[in-house]
Backbone as JSON, one array per atom type, in Angstrom:
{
  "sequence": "XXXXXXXXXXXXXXXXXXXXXXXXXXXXXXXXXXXXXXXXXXXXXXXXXXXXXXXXXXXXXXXXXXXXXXXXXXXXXXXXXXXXXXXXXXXXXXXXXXXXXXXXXXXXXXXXXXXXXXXXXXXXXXXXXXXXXXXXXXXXXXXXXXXXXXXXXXXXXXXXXXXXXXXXXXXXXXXXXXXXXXXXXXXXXXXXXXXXXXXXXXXXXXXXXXXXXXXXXXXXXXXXXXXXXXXXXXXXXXXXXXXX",
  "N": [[-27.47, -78.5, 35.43], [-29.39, -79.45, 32.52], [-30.66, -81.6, 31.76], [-29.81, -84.02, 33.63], [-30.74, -86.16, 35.03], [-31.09, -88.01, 32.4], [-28.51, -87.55, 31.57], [-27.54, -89.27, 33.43], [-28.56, -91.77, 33.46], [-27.77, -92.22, 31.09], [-25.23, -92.74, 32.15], [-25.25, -94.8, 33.42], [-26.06, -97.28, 31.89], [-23.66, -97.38, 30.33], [-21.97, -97.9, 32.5], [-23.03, -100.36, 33.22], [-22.41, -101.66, 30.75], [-19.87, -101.63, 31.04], [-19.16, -103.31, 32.97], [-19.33, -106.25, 31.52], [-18.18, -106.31, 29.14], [-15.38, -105.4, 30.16], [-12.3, -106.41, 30.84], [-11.66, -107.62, 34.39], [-9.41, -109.14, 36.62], [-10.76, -110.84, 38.62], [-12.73, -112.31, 40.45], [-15.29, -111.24, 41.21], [-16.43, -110.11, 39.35], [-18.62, -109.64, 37.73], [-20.33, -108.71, 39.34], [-23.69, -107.81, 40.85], [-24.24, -107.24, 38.25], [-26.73, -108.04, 37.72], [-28.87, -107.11, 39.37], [-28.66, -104.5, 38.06], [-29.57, -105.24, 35.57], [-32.41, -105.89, 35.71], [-33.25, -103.4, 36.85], [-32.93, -101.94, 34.3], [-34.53, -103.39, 32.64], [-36.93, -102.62, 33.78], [-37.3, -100.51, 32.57], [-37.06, -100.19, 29.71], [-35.44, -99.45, 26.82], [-36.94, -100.09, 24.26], [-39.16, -102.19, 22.55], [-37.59, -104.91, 22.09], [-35.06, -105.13, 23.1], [-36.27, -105.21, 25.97], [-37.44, -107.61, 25.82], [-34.51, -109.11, 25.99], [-33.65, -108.42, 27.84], [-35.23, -109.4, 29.98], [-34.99, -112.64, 29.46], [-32.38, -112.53, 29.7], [-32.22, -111.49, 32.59], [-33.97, -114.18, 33.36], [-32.5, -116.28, 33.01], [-29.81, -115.77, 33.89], [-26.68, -116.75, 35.19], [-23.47, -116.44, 37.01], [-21.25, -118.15, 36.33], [-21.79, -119.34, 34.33], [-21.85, -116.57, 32.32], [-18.88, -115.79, 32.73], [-17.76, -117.68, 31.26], [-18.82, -117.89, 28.97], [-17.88, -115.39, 27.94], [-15.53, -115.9, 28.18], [-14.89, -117.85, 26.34], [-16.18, -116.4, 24.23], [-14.6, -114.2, 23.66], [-12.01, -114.74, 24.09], [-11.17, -117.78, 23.54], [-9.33, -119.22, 21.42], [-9.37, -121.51, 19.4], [-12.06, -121.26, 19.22], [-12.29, -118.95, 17.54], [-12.46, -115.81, 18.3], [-13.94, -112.59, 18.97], [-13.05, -110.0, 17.51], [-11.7, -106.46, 19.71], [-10.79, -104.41, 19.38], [-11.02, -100.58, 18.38], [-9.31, -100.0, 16.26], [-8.64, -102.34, 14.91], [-10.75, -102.96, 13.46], [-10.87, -100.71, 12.15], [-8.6, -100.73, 10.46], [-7.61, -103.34, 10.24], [-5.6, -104.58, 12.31], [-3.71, -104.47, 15.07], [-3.76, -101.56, 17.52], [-3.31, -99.74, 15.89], [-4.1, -96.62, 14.15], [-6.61, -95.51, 15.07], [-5.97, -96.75, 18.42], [-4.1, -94.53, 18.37], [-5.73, -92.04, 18.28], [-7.53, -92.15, 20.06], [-5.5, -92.3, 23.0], [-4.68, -90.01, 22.46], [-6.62, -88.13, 22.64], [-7.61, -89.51, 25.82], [-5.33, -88.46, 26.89], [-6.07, -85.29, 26.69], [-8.15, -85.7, 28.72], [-8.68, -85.81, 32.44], [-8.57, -87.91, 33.17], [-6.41, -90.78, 34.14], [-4.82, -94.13, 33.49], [-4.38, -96.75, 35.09], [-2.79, -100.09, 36.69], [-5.5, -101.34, 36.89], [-6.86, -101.43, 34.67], [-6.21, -103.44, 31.67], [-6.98, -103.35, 29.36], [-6.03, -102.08, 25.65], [-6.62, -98.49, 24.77], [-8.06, -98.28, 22.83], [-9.81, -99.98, 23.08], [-12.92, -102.21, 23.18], [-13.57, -102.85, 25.44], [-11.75, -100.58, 27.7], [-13.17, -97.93, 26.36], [-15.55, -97.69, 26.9], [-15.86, -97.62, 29.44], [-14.55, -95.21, 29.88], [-16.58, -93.95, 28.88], [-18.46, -93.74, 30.76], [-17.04, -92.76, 32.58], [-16.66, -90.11, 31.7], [-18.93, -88.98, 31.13], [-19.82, -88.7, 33.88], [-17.95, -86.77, 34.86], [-18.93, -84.0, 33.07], [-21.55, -84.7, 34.56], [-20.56, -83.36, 36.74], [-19.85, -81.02, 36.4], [-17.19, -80.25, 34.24], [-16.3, -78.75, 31.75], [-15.09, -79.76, 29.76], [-15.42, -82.23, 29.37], [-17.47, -82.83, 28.15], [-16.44, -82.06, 25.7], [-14.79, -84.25, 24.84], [-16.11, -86.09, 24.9], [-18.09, -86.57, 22.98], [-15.62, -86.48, 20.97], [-14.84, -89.0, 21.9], [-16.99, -90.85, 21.67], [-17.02, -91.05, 18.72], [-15.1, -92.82, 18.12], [-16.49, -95.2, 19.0], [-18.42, -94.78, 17.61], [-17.55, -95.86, 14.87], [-17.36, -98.66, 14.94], [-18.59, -100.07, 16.35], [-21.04, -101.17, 15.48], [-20.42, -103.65, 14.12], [-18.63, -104.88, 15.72], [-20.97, -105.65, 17.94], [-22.27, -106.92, 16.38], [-20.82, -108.98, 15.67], [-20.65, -110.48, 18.15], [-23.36, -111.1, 18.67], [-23.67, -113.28, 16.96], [-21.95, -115.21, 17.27], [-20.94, -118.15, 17.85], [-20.75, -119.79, 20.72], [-22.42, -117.42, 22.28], [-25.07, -116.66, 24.09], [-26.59, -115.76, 26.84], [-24.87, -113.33, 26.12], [-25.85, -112.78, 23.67], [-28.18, -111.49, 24.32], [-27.43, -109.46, 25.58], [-26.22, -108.27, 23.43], [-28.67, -106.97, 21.57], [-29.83, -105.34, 23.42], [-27.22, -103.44, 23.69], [-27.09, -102.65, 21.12], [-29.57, -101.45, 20.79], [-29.21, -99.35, 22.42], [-27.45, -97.74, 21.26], [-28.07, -96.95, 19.17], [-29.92, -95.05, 20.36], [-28.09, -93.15, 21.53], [-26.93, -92.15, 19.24], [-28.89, -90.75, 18.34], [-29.22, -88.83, 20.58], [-26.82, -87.84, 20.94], [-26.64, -87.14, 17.98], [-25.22, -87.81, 15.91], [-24.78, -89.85, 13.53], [-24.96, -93.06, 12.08], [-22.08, -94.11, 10.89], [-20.9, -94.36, 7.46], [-19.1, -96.6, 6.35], [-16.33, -98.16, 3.99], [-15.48, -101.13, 2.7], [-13.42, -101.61, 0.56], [-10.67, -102.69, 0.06], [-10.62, -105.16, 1.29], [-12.23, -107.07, 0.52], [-10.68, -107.6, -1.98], [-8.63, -108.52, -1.29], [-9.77, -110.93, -0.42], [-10.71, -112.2, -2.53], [-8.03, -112.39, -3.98], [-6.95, -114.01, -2.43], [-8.53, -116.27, -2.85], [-8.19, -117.31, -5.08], [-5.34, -117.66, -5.46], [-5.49, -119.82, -4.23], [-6.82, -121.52, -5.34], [-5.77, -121.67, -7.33], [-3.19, -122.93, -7.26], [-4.68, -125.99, -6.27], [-5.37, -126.52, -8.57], [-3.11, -126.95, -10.07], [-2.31, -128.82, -8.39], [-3.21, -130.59, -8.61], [-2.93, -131.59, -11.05], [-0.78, -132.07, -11.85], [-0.7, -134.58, -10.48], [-2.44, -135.97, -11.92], [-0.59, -136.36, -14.16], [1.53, -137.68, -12.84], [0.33, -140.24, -12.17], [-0.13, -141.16, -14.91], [2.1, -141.38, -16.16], [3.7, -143.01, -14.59], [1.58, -145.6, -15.54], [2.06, -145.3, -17.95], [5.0, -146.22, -17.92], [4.9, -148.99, -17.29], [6.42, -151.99, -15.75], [7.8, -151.35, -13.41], [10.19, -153.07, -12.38], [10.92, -153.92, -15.07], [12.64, -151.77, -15.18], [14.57, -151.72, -14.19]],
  "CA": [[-27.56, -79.22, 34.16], [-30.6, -79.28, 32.43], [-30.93, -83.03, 31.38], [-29.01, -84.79, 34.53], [-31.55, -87.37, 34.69], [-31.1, -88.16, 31.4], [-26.97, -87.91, 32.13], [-27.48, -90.08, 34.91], [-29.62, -93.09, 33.18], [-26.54, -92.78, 29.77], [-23.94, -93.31, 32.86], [-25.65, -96.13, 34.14], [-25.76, -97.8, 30.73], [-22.46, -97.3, 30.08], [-21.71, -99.02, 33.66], [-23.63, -101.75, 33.09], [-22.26, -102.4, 29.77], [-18.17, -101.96, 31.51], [-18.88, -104.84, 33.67], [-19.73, -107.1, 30.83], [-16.84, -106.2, 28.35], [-14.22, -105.34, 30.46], [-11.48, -108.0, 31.63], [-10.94, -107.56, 35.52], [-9.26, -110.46, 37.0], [-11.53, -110.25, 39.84], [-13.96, -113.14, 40.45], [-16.85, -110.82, 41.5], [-16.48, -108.59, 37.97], [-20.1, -109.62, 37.34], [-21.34, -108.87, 40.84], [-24.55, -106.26, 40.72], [-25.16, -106.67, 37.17], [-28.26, -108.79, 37.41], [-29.91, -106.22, 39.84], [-28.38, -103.62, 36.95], [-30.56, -105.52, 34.1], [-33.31, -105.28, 36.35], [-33.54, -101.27, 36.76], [-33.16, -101.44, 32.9], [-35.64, -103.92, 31.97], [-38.03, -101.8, 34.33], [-37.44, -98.86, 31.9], [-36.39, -100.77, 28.54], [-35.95, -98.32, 25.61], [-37.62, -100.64, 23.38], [-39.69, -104.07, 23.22], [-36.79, -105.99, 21.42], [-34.39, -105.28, 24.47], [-36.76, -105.4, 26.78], [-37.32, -109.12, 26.11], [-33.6, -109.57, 25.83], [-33.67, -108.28, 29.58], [-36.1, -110.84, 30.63], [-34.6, -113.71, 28.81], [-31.14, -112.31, 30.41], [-32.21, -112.34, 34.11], [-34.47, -115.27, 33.64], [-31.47, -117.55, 32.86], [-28.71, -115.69, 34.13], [-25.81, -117.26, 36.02], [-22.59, -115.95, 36.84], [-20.23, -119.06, 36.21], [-22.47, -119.2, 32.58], [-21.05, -115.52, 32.26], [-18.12, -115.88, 33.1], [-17.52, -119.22, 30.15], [-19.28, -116.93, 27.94], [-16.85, -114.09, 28.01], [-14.1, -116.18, 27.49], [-15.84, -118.18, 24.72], [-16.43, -115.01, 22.76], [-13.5, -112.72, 23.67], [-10.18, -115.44, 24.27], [-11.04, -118.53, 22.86], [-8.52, -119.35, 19.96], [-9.87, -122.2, 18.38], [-13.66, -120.55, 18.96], [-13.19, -117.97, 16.41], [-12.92, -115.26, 19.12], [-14.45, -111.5, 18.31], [-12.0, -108.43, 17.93], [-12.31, -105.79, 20.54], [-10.4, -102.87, 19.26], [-11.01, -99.84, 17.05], [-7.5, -99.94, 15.16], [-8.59, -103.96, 14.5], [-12.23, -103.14, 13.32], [-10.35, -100.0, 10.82], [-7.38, -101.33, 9.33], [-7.44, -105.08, 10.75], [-4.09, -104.54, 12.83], [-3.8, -103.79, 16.09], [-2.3, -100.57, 17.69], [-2.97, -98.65, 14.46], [-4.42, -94.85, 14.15], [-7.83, -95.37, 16.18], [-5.45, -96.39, 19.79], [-3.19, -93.34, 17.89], [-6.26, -91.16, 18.39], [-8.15, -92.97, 21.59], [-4.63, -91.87, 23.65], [-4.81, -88.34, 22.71], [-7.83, -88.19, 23.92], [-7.31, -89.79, 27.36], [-4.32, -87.35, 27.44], [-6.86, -84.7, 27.07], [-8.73, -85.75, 29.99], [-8.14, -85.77, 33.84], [-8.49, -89.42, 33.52], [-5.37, -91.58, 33.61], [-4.77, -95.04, 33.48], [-3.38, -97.25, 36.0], [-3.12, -101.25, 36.13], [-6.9, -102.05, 36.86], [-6.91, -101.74, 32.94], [-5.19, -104.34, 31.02], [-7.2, -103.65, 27.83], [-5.84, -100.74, 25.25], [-7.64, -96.97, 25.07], [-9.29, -98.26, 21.72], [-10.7, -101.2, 23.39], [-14.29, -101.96, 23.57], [-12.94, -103.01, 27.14], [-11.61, -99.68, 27.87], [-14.17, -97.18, 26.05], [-17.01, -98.55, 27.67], [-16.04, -97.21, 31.14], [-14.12, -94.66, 29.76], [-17.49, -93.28, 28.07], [-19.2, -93.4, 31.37], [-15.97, -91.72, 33.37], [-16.45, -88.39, 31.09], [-20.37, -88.37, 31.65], [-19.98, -88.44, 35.65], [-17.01, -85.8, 34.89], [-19.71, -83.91, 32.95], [-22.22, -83.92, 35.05], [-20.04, -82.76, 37.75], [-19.06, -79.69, 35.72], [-16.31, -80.62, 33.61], [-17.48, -78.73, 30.6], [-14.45, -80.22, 28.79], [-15.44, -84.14, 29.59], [-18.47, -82.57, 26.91], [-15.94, -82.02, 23.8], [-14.27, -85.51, 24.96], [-17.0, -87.3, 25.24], [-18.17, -86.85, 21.55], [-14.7, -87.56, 20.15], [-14.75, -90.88, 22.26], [-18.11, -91.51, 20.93], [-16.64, -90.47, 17.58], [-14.62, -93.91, 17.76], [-17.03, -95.58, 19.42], [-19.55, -95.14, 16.36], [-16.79, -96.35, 13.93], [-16.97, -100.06, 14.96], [-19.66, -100.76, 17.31], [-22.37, -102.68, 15.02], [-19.34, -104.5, 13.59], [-18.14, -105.62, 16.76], [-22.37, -105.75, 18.44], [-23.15, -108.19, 15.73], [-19.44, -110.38, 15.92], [-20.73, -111.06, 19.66], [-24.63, -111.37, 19.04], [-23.59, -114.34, 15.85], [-20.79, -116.01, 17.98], [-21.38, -119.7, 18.44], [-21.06, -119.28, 22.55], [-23.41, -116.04, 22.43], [-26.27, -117.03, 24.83], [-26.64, -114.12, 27.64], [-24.32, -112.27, 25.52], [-26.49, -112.47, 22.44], [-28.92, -110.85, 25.06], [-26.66, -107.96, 25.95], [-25.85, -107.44, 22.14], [-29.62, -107.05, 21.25], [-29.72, -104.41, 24.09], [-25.75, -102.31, 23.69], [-27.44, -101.78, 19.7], [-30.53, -100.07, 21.1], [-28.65, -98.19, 23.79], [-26.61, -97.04, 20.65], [-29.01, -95.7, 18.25], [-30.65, -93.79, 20.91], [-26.96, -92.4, 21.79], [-26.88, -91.5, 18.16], [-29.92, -89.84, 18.29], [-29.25, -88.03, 21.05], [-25.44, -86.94, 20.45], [-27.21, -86.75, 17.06], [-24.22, -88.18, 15.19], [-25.66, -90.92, 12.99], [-24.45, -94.15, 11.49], [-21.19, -93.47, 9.76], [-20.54, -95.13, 6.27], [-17.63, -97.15, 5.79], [-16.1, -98.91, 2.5], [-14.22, -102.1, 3.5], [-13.14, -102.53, -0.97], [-9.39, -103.82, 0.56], [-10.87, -106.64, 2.07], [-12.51, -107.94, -0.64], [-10.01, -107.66, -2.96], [-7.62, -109.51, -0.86], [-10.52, -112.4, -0.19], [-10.72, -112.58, -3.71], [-6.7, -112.97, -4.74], [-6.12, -115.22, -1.87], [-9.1, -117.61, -3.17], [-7.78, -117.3, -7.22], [-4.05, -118.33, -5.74], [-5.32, -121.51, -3.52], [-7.8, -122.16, -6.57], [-4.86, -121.91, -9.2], [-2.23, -124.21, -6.05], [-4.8, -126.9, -6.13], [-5.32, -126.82, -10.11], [-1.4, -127.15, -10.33], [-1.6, -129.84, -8.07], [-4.03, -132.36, -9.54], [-2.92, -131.86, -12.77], [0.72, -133.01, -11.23], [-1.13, -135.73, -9.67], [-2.52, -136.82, -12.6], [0.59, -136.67, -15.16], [2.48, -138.72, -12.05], [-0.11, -141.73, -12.69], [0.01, -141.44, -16.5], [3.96, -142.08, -16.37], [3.5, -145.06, -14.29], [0.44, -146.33, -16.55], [2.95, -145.64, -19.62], [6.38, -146.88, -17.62], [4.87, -150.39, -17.24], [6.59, -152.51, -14.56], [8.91, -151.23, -12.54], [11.14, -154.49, -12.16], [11.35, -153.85, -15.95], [13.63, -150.44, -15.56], [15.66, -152.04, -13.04]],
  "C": [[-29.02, -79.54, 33.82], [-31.45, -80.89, 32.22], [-29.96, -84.05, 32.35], [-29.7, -85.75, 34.64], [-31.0, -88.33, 33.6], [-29.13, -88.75, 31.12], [-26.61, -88.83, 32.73], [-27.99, -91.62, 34.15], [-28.15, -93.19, 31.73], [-25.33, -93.69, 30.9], [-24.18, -94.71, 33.35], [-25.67, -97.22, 33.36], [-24.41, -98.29, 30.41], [-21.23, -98.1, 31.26], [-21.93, -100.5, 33.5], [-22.73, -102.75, 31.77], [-20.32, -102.82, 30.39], [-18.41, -102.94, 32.3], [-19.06, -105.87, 33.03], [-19.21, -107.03, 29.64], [-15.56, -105.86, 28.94], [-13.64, -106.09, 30.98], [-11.5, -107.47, 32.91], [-10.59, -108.86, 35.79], [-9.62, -110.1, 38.51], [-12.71, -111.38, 39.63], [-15.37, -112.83, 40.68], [-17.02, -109.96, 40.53], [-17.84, -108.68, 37.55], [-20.78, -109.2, 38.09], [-22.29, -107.8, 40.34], [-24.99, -106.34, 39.4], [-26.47, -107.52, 36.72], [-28.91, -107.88, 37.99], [-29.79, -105.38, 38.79], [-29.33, -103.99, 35.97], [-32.09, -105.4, 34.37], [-33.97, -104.28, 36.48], [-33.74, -101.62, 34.93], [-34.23, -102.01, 32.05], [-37.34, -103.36, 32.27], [-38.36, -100.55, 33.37], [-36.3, -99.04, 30.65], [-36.34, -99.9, 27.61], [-36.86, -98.78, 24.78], [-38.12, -102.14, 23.28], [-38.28, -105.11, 23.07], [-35.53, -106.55, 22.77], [-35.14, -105.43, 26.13], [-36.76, -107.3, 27.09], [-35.68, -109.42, 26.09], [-33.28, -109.57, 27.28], [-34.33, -109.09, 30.11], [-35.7, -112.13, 30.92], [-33.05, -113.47, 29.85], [-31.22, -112.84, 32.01], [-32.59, -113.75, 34.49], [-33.19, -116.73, 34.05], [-29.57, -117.08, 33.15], [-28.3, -116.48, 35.64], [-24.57, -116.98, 35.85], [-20.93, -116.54, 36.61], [-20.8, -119.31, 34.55], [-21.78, -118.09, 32.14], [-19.77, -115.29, 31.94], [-17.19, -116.88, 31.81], [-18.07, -118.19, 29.14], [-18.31, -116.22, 27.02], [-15.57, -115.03, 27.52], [-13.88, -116.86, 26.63], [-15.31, -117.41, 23.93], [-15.27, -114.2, 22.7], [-12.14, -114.03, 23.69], [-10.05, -116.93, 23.56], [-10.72, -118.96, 21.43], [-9.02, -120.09, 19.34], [-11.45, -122.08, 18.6], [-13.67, -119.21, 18.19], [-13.33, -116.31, 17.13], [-12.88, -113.57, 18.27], [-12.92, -110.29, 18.76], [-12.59, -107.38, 18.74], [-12.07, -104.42, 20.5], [-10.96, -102.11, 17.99], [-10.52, -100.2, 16.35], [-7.92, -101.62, 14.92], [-9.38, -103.51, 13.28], [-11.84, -102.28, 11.68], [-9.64, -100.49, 10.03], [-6.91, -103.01, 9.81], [-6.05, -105.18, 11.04], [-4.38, -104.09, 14.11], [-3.13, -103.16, 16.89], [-2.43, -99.54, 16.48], [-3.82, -97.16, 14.83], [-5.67, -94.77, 15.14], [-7.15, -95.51, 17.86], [-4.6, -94.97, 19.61], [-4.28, -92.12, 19.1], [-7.0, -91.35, 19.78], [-6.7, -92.13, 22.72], [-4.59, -90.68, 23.57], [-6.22, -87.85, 23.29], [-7.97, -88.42, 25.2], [-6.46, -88.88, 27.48], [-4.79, -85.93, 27.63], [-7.68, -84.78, 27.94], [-8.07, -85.81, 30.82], [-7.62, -87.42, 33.86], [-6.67, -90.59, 33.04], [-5.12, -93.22, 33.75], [-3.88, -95.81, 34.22], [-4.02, -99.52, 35.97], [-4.12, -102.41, 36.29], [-7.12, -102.27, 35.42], [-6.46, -102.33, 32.05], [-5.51, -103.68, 29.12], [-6.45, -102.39, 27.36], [-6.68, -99.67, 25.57], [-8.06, -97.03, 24.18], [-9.79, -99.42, 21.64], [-12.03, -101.35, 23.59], [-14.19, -101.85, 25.6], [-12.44, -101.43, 28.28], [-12.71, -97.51, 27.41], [-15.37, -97.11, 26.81], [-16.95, -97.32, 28.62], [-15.34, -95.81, 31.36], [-15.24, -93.42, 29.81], [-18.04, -92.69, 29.64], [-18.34, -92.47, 32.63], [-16.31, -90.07, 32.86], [-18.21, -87.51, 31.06], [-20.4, -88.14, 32.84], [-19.23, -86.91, 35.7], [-18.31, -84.75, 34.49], [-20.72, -83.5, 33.77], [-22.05, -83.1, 37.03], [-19.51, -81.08, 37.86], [-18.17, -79.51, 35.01], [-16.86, -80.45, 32.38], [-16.34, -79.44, 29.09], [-14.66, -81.72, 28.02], [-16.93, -83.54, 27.98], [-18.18, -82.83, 25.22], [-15.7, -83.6, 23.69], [-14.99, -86.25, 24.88], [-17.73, -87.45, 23.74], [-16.82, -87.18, 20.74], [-14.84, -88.94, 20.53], [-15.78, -91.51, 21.27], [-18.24, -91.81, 19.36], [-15.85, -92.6, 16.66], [-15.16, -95.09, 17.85], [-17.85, -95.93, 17.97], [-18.75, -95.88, 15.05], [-16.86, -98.17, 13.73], [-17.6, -100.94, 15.47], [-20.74, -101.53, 16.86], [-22.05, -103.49, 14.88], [-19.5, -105.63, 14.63], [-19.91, -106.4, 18.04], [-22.66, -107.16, 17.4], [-22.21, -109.22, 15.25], [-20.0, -111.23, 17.12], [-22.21, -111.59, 19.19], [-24.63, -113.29, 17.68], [-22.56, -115.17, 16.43], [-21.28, -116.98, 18.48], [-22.12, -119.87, 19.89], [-22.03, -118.34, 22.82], [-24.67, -117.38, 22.88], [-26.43, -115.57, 25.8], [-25.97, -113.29, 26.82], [-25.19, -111.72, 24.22], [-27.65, -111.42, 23.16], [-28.73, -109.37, 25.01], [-26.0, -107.68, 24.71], [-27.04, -106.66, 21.47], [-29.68, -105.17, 22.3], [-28.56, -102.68, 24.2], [-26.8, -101.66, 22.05], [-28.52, -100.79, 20.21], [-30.35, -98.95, 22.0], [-27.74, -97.54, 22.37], [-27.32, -96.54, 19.89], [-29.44, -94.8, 19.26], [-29.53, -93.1, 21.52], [-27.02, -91.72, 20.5], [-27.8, -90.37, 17.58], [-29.47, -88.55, 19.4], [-27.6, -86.72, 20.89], [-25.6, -86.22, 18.96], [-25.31, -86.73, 15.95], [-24.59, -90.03, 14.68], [-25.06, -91.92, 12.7], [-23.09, -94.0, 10.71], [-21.06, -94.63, 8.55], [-19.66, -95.32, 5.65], [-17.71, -98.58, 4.6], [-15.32, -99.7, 3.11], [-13.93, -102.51, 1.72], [-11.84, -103.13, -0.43], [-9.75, -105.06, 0.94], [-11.14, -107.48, 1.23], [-11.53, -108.47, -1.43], [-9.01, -108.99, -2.86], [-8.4, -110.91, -0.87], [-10.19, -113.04, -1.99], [-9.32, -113.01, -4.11], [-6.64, -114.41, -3.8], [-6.89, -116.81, -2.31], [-8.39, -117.82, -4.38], [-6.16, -118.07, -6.83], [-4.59, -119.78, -5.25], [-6.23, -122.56, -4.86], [-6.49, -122.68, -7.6], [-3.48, -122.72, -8.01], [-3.41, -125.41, -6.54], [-5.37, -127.78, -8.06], [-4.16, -127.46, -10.18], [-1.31, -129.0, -9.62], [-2.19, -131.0, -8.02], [-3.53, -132.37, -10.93], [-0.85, -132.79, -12.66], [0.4, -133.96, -10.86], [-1.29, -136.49, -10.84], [-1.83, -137.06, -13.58], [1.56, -138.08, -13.96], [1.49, -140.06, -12.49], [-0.35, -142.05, -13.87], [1.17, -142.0, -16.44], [3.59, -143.48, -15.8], [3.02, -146.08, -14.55], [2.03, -146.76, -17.44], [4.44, -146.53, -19.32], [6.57, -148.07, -17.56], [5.66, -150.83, -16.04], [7.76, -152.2, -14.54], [9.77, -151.68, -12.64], [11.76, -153.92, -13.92], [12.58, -153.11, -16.18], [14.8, -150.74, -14.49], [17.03, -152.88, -13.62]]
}
């Protein structure tokens, strides 16, 4: 392989980033990735992540981590970030992106067993998925090649979305770190797979923001103007005792 180096430093990326989106219920799921930010801050792609690597080890702790993660990813009344394709496309989850994510895994060697809780169009599951079909890859697996640009295919669909849900998330501290860092590990994937930014229309969304404000707008019209005919009558009805 002519660029295994190069193979070798995406897989390691792609490692680094599966221990720091994927659920294990495993108390050491963080273990190794401070020496991991280490190697990468030694050989940062760019200043912006470089300091995010600094700032990361400087103040990392793996019980901080750990509160983080479940901050940003499970916490119900924190607002918590979506993690799937099929969310990110049609705001449902389970819809045509896990459709297409599963045919894919069914095209690979790779199968799934119950170290994996998350779906196959999970950031949780992609991640490690991505870096399963580069090892395949550079083992000879000239198929893990086609697979590995569809994955990336879904991958590019949702990933700034979901990169800049985590890096704006209340809780985001180390994570805002490792969002600053996944974006520049992704343009220079884009560069190199040479599959660019794709350009998506979200007009449904709007539309809906817009009716659902115009009905609660035209509910709370309705219901001052009921409010205030109820204390006109009782102005005009005079005393009570009277109608009795």
């Amino acid at each position: 392989m002519e660029n295994k180096q190069l193979e070798e430093a995406r897989a390691f990326y792609y490692g680094f980033f599966s221990k720091l989106f994927t659920f294990f219920d495993d108390e050491k799921r963080f273990e190794g990735v401070k020496e991991a930010a280490k190697i990468l801050y030694q050989n940062a792609l760019e200043p912006n992540s470089k300091e995010a690597l600094k700032h990361f080890i400087e103040n990392f702790d793996e019980n901080k981590l750990v509160q983080e993660y479940d901050d940003i990813f499970y916490d119900l009344a924190n607002d918590p970030v979506p993690t799937t394709a099929s969310y990110y496309d049609e705001e449902i989850e389970n819809g045509k992106m896990r459709v297409k994510m599963v045919d894919i895994v069914l095209s690979s060697k790779f199968r799934k067993n119950e170290k994996f809780t998350d779906t196959e169009d999970d950031i949780g599951f992609i991640l490690p998925f991505m870096h399963y079909l580069i090892l395949e890859k550079i083992n000879g697996d000239e198929k893990a090649v086609w697979l590995e640009e569809k994955t990336f295919d879904v991958l590019n669909t949702f990933i700034d979305d979901f990169i800049e849900n985590v890096y704006m998330h209340s809780a985001a501290d180390l994570y805002k770190d490792i969002a600053v860092v996944l974006k520049a590990f992704i343009e220079t994937e884009r560069m190199y797979l040479e599959k660019p930014k794709p350009t998506i229309e979200k007009v449904s969304k709007k539309i809906d923001i817009k009716t659902v404000q115009d009905e609660e707008a035209r509910i709370r019209k309705a219901k001052k103007k009921k409010e205030k005919n109820l204390v006109c009558n009782l102005e005009e009805g005079g005393d009570v005792e009277d109608d009795v």
